[in-house]
Coordinates of C-alpha atoms in Angstrom, one line a residue:
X200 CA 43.6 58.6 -19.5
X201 CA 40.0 59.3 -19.8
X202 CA 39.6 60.9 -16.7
X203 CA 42.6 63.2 -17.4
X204 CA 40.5 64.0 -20.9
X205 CA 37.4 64.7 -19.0
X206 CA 39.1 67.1 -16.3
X207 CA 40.5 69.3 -18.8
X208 CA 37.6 69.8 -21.1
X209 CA 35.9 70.3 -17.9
X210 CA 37.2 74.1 -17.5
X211 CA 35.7 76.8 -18.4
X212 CA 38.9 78.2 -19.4
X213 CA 39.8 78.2 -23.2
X214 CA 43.0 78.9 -25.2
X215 CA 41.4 80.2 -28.3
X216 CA 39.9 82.9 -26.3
X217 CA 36.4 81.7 -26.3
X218 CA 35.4 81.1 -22.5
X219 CA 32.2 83.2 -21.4
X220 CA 32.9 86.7 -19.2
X221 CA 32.8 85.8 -15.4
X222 CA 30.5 89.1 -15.5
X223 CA 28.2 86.7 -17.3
X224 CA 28.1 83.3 -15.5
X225 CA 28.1 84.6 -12.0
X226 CA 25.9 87.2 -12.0
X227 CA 23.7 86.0 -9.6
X228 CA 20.9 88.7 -10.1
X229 CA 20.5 87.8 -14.0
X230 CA 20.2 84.2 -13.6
X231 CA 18.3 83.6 -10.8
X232 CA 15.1 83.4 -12.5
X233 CA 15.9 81.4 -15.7
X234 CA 16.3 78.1 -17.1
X235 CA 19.4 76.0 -17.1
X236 CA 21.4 78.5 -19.9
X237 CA 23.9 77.4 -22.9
X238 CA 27.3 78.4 -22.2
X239 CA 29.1 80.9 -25.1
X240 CA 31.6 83.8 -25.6
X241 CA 30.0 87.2 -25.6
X242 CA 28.7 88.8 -28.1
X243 CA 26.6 91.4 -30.1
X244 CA 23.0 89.9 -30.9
X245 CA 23.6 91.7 -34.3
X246 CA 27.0 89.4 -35.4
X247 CA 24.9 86.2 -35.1
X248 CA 23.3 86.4 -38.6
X249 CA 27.0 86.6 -39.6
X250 CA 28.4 84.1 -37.3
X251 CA 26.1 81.4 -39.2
X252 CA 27.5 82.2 -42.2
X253 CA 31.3 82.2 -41.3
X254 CA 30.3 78.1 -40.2
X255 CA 29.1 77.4 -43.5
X256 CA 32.8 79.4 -44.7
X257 CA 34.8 77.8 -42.1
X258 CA 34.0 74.4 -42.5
X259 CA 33.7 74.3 -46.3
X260 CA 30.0 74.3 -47.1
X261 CA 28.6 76.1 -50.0
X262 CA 26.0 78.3 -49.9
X263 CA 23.6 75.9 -50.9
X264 CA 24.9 73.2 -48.8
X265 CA 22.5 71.5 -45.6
X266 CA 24.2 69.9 -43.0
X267 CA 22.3 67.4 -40.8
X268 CA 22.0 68.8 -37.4
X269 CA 19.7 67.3 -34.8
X270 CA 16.2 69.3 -34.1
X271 CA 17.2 70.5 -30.6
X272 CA 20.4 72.6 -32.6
X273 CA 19.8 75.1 -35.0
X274 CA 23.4 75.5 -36.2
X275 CA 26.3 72.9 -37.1
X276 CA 29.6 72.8 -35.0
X277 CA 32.7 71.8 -36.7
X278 CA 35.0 69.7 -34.4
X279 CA 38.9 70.5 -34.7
X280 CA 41.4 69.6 -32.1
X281 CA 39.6 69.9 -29.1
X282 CA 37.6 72.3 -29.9
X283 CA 33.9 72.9 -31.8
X284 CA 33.7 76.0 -33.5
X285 CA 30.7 78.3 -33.7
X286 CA 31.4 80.9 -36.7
X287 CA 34.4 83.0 -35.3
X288 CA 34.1 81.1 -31.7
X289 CA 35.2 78.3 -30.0
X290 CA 33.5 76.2 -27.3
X291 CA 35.0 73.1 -25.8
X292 CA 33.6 70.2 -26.6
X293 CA 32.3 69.5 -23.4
X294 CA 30.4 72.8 -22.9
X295 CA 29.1 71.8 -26.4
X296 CA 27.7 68.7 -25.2
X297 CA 26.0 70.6 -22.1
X298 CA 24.8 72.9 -24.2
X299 CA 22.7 70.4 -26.8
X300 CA 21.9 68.9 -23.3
X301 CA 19.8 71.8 -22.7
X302 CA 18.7 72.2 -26.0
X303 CA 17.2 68.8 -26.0
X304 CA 15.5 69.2 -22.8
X305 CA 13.4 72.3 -24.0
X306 CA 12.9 70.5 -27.4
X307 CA 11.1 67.5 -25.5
X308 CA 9.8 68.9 -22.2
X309 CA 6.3 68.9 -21.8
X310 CA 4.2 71.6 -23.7
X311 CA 1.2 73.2 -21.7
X312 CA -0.9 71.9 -25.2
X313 CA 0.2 68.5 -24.1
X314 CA -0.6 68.6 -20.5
X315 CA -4.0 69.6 -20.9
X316 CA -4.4 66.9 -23.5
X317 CA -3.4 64.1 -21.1
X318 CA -5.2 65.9 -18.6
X319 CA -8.7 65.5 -20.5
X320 CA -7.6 62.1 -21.4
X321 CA -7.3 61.7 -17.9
X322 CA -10.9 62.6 -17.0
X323 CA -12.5 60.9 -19.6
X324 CA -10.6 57.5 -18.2
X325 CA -11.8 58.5 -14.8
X326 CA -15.5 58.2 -15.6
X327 CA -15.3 54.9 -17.1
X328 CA -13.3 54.1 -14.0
X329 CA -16.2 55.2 -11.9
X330 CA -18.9 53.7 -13.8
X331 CA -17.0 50.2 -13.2
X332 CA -15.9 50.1 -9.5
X333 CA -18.1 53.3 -8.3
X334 CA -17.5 56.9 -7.1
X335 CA -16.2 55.7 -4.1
X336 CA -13.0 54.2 -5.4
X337 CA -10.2 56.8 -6.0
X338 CA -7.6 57.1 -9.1
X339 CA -4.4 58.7 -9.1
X340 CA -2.0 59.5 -11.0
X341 CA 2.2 58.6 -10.5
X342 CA 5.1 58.1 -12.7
X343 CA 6.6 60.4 -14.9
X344 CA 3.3 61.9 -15.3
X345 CA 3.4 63.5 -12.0
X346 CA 6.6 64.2 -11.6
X347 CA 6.5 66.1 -15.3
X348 CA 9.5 64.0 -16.2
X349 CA 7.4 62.0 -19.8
X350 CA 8.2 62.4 -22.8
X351 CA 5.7 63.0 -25.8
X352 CA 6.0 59.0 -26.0
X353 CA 5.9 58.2 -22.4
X354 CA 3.0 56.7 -20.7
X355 CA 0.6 57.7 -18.5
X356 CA 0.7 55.9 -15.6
X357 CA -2.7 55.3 -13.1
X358 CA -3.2 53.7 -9.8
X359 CA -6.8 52.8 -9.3
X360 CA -7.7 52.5 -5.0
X361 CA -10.8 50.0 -4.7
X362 CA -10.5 49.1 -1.3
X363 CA -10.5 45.2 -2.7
X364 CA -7.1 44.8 -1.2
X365 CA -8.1 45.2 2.2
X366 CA -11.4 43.1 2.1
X367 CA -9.0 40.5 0.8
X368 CA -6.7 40.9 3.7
X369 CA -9.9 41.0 6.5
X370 CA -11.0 37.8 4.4
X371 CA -8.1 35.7 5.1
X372 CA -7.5 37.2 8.8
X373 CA -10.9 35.3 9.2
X374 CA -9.7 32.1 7.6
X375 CA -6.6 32.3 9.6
X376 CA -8.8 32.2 13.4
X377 CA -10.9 29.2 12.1
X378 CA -7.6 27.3 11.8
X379 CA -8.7 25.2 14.8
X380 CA -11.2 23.0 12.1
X381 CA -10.2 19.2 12.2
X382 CA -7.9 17.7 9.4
X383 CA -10.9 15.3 8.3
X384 CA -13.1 18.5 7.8
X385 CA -10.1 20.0 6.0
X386 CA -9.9 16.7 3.7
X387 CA -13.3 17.2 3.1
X388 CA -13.5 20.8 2.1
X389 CA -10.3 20.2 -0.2
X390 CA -12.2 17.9 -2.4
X391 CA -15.3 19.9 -2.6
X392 CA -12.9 23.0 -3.7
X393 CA -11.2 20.3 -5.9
X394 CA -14.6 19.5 -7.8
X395 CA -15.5 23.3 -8.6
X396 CA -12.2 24.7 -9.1
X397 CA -12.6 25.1 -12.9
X398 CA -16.0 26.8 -12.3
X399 CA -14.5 28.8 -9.6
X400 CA -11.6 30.1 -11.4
X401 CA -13.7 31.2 -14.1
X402 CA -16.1 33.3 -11.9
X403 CA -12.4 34.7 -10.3
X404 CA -10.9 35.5 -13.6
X405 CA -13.8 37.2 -14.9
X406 CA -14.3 39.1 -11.6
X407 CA -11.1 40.0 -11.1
X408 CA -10.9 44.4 -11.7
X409 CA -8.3 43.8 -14.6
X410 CA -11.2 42.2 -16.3
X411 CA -13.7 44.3 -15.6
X412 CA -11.8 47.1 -16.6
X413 CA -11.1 45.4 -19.7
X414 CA -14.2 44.3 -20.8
X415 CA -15.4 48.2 -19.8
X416 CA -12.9 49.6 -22.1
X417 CA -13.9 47.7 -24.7
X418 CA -17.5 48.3 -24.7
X419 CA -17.3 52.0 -24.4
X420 CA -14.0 53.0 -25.9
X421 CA -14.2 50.1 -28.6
X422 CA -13.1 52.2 -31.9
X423 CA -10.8 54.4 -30.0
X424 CA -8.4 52.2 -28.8
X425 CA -5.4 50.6 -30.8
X426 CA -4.1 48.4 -28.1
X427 CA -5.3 46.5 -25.3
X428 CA -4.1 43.8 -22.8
X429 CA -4.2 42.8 -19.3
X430 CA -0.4 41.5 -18.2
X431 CA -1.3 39.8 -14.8
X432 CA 1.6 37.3 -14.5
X433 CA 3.8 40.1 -13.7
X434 CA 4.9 41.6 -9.6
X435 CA 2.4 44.4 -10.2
X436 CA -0.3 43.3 -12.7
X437 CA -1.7 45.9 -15.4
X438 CA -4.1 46.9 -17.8
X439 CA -2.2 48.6 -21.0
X440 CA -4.4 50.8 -23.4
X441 CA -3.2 53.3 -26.1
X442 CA -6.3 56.2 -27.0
X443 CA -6.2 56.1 -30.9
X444 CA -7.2 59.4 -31.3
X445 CA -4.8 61.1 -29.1
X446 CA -2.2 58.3 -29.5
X447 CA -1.3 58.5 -25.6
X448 CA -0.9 55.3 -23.6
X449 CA -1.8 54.2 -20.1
X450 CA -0.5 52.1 -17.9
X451 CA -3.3 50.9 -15.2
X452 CA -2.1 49.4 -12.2
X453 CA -4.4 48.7 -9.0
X454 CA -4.3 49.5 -4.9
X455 CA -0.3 50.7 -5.5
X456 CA -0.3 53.0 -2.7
X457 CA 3.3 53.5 -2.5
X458 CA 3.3 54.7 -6.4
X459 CA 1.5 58.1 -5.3
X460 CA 4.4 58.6 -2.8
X461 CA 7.3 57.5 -5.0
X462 CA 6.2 60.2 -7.2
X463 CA 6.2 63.1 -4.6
X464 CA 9.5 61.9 -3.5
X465 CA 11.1 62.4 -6.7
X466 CA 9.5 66.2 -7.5
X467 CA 11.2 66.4 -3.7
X468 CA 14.6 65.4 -5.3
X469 CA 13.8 67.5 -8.3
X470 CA 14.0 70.9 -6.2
X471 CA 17.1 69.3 -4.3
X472 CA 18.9 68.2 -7.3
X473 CA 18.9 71.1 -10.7
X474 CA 20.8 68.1 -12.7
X475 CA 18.3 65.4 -12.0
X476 CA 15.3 67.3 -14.7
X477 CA 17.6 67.5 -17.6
X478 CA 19.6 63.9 -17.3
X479 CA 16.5 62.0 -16.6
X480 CA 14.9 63.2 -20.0
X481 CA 18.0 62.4 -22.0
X482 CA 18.5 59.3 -20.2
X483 CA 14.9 58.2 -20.3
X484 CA 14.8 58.8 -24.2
X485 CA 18.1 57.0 -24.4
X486 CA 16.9 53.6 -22.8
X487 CA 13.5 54.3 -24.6
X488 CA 15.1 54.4 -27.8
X489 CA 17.3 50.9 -27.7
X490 CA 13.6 49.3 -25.8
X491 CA 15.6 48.9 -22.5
X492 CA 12.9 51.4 -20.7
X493 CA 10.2 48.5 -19.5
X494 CA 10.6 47.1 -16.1
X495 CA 7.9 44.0 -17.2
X496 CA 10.3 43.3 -20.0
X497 CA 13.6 43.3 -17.9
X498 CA 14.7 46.6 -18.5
X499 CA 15.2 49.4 -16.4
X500 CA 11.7 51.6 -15.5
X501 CA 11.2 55.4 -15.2
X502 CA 11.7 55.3 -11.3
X503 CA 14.4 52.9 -11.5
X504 CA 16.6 55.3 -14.0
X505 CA 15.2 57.9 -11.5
X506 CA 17.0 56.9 -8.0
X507 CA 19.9 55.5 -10.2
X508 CA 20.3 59.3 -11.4
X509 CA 20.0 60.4 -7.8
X510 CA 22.3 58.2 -6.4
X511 CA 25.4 59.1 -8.8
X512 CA 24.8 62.4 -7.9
X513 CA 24.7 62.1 -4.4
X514 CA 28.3 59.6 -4.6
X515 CA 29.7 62.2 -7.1
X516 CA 28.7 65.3 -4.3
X517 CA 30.0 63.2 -1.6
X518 CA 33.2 61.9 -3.5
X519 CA 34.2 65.9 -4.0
X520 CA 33.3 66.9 -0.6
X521 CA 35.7 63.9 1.0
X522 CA 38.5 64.9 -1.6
X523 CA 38.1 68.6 -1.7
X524 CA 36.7 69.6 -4.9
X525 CA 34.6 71.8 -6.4
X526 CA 32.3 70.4 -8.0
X527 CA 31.3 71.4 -11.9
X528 CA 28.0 71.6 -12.7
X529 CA 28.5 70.8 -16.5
X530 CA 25.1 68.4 -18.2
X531 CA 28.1 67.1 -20.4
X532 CA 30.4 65.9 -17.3
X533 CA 27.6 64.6 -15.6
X534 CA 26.1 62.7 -18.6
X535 CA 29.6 61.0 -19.7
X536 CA 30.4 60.3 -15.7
X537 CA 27.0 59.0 -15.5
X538 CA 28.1 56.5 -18.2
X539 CA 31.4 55.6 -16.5
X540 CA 30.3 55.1 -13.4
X541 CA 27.4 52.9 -14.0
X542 CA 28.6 51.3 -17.4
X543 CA 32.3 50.2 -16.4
X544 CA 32.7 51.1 -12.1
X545 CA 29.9 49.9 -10.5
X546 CA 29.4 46.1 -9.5
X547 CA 26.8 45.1 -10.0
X548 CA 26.7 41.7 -8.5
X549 CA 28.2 42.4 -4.9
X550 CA 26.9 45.9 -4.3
X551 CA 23.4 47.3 -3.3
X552 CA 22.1 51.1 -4.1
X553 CA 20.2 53.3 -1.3
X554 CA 19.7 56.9 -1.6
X555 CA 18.3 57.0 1.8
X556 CA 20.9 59.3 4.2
X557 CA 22.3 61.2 1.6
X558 CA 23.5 58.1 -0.6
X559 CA 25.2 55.1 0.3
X560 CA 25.9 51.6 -0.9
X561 CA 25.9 48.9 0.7
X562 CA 27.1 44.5 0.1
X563 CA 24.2 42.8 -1.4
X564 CA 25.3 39.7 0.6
X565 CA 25.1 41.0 3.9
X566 CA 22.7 39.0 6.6
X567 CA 20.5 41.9 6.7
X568 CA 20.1 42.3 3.2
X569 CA 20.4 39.3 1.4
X570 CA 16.8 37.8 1.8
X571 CA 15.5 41.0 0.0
X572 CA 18.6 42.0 -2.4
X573 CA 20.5 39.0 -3.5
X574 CA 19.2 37.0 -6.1
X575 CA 20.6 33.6 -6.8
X576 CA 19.3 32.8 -10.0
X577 CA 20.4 35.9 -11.0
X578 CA 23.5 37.6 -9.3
X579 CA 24.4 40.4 -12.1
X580 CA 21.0 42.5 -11.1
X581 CA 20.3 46.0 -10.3
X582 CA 19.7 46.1 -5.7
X583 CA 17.9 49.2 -5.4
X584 CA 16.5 49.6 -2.2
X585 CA 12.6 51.4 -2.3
X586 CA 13.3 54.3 0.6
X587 CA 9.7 53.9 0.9
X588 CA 9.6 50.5 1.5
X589 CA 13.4 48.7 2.5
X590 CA 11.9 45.6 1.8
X591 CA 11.0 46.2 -1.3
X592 CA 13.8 46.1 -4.3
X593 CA 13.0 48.5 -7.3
X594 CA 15.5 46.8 -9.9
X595 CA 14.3 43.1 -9.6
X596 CA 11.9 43.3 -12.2
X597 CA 15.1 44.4 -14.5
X598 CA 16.7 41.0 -15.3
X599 CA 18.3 42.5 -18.3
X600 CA 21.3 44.4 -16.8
X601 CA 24.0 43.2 -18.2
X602 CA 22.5 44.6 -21.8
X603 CA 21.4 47.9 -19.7
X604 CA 25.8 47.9 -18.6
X605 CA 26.9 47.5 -22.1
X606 CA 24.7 50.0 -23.6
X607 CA 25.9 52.8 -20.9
X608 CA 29.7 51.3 -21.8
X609 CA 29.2 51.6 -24.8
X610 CA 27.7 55.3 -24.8
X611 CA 30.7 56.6 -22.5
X612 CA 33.3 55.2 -25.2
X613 CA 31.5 57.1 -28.0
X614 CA 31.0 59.9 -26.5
X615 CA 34.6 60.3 -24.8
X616 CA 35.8 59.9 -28.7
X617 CA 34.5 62.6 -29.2
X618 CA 35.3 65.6 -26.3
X619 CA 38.4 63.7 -26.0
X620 CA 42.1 65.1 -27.6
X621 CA 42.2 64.9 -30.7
X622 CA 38.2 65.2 -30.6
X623 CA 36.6 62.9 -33.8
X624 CA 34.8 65.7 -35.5
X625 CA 30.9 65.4 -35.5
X626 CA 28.1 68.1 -36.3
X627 CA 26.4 66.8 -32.9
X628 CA 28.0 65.3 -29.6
X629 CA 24.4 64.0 -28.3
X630 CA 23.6 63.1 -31.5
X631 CA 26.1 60.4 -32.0
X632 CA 24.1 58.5 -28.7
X633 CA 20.5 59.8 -29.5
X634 CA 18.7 58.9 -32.8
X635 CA 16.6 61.8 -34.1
X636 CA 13.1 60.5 -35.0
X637 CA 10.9 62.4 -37.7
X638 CA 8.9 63.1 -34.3
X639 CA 11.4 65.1 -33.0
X640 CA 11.6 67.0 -35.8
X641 CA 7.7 67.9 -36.6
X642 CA 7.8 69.1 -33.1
X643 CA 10.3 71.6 -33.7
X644 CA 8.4 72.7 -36.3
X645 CA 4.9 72.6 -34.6
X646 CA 6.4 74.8 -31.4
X647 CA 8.6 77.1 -33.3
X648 CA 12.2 75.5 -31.4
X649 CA 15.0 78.3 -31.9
X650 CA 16.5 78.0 -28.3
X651 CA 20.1 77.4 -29.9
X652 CA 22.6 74.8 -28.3
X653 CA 25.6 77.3 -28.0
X654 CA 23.4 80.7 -28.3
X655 CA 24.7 84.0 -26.4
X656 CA 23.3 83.7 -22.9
X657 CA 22.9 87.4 -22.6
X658 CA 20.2 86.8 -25.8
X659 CA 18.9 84.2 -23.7
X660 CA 18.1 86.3 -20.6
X661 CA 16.8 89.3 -22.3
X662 CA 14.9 87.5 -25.7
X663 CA 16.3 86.6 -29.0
X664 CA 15.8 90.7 -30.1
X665 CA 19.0 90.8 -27.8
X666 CA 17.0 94.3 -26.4
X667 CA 15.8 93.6 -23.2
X668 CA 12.4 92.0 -23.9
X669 CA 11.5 88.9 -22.6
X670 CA 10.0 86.5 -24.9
X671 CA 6.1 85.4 -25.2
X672 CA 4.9 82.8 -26.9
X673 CA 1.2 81.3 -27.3
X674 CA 0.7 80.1 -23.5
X675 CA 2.5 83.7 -22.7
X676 CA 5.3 84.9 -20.7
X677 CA 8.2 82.7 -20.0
X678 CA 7.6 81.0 -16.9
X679 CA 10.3 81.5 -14.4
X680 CA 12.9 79.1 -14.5
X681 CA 16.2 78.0 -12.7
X682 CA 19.9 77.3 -13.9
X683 CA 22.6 76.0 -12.9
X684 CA 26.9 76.8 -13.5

């Protein structure tokens, strides 16, 4: 049973003698103020030199022999039994997979280099922006930008405020109160509209700000951008652009006040929930990487994947409490649950998602629910409700679910393969779901990456001398950070 597999790799208990000291994982006063930490047995910082060598020993490589390990490990772990070994350790599989969890979320989180890069990116955008529509309008940024969930590859997302949507809205409140005009006058006007409609739409199309902004871009950022379209037969039109020289994309929507809010809602839900910051970045490069991440081509959307993360965690809090448990806090559980839950459990075609009131679901059918959730034409689709707007649903740009299911399906079978017993041996658990780009591995090189999946956490606390000093790097001291047990 592959929940029975999951419970039992889920202690922290191990027969070979390798769980961590409970002097070590609860001590509240030495974690407090750190990031989420690798779990491992405790040892002397001076046996880890060693400890590499006995894995090379133990699992028959020669001294000259590489083994392919993934950028966000620095050392290979040989799977036997149920077990992956670390020289003279053992770690359970499942704390393995936690642990290259974390190691992949410090490999890709966002460098202080590569804020202030979009950052000036950002400013330079805004005075084309202002040169086009005036210093009166008002840009902001949402998305993964402002929540600091992107990745190096993610886009930066902009919501440009020019006030056009409400003129619009005062324009047609007029044309509703003349509605008293006669029906020969209406005939009358029809065919005059009917005569200049081709002029007409021209002038719209080429006033319209997607093409102003367009034709602005290309005028003043003409050999520094590699891409450029205008998508306007989609629910929220755009204006895509990728910045040669930086290679960053953007996103440009317009007048989407509720983005702004969406994205302080979620840094809310990143305090609430430790879990949420490290899933969404493996999750987000996992749909990224098998093109299943853009909403406009049915696939599931940063804030999507976002509230879909939020709500398992909020049914998997809620299940424990009703059935008193305890719940684990292990990145490997949660990811392979994750997987379960929303890959082979959840319905998608009679059931609705709302993480308003602490979670809940709710029947897509209902009468209060189905003008806005149910879909005929397409009955197997994601019903998240907006808990900004609950008129609004977030998945029914994402017509592609059933791929979206299969790929999740498909992750939880490989991944149970292998922190299952008899575990199918593998030099990385996340690995086997995650490809590793030559990107990924340039930028362990470029930031100097030696947080080890696995490593000693009392290292980790106190620096990688193991002496009590905390690391510094090139932005200086290590910010203060939180984890989770």
């Amino acid at each position: 049973n592959s929940r029975e597999h999951k419970k039992s790799d889920l202690t922290m208990e191990d027969n070979g003698g390798g769980a961590p000291e409970p002097s070590a994982v609860n001590d509240e006063t030495a974690w407090k103020d750190d990031d989420f930490l690798s779990f491992d047995t405790i040892g002397g910082g001076d046996d880890d030199e060693d400890d590499d060598i006995d894995v090379q020993r133990d699992s028959g490589l020669g001294s000259g022999a590489q083994v392919d390990i993934p950028p966000w490990m620095s050392v290979p772990y040989e799977g036997g039994s149920n077990q992956y070994r670390r020289g003279r350790r053992t770690i359970p599989p499942m704390i393995q997979l936690h642990n290259e969890i974390v190691g992949f979320t410090r490999l890709m989180e966002p460098r202080p280099e590569e804020v202030k890069r979009r950052e000036a990116l950002v400013e330079e955008f805004r005075k084309i922006v202002h040169a086009v529509f005036g210093k009166e309008c008002k840009m902001e940024l949402f998305g993964s930008q402002a929540t600091g969930l992107f990745l190096p590859s993610s886009d930066v997302d902009v919501t440009i405020h020019t006030g056009l949507a409400k003129g619009d809205a005062s324009k047609e409140g007029g044309e509703e109160e003349k509605s008293e005009v006669t029906a020969k006058q209406q005939r009358e006007q029809e065919e005059k509209d009917m005569d200049s409609w081709e002029a007409s739409a021209a002038v719209n199309a080429a006033s319209s700000p997607l093409r102003r902004l367009e034709s602005a871009l290309r005028s003043r950022w003409l050999d520094d951008l590699t891409y450029l379209e205008v998508i306007e037969n989609t629910r929220v039109p755009l204006v895509k652009f990728t910045h040669g020289p930086t290679k960053i994309s953007v996103d440009v929507s317009f007048d989407m006040e509720s983005s702004t809010k969406a994205a302080a809602l979620m840094r809310t839900y990143i305090q609430a929930m430790p879990p949420l910051r490290p899933l969404a970045f493996v999750l987000k490069y996992f749909m990224a990487s098998r093109s299943l991440n853009e909403p406009y081509t049915g696939g599931v959307g940063s804030y999507l994947l976002q509230l879909m993360i939020v709500s398992f965690l909020q049914h998997r809090e809620r299940d424990g409490y009703n059935n008193n448990r305890v719940s684990v806090y292990n990145l490997g559980s949660l990811l392979l649950e994750f997987f379960e839950f929303f890959g082979m459990d959840f319905n998608f075609v009679t059931t609705g998602i709302s993480v308003r009131h602490d979670g809940m679901f709710f029947p897509k059918g209902a009468r209060d629910k189905k003008e806005v959730f149910w879909q005929e034409s397409r009955p197997f689709s994601i019903a998240m409700e907006n808990p900004l707007d609950l008129t609004m649903d977030v998945g029914k740009p994402s017509f592609r679910v059933q791929l979206v299911q299969r790929a999740f399906e498909t992750a939880f079978k490989v991944v149970l393969a292998h922190v299952s017993d008899p575990a199918e041996p593998c030099n990385s658990i996340l690995g086997t779901i995650l490809p590793v780009t030559d990107e990924m591995r340039k930028r362990r090189d470029q930031v100097g990456f030696d947080e080890r999946a696995g490593a000693d956490p009392r290292q980790q606390r106190r620096g990688s001398d193991g002496r009590g000093r905390r690391r510094r790097n090139d932005d200086g001291p290590a910010s203060k950070r939180r984890r989770y047990n």
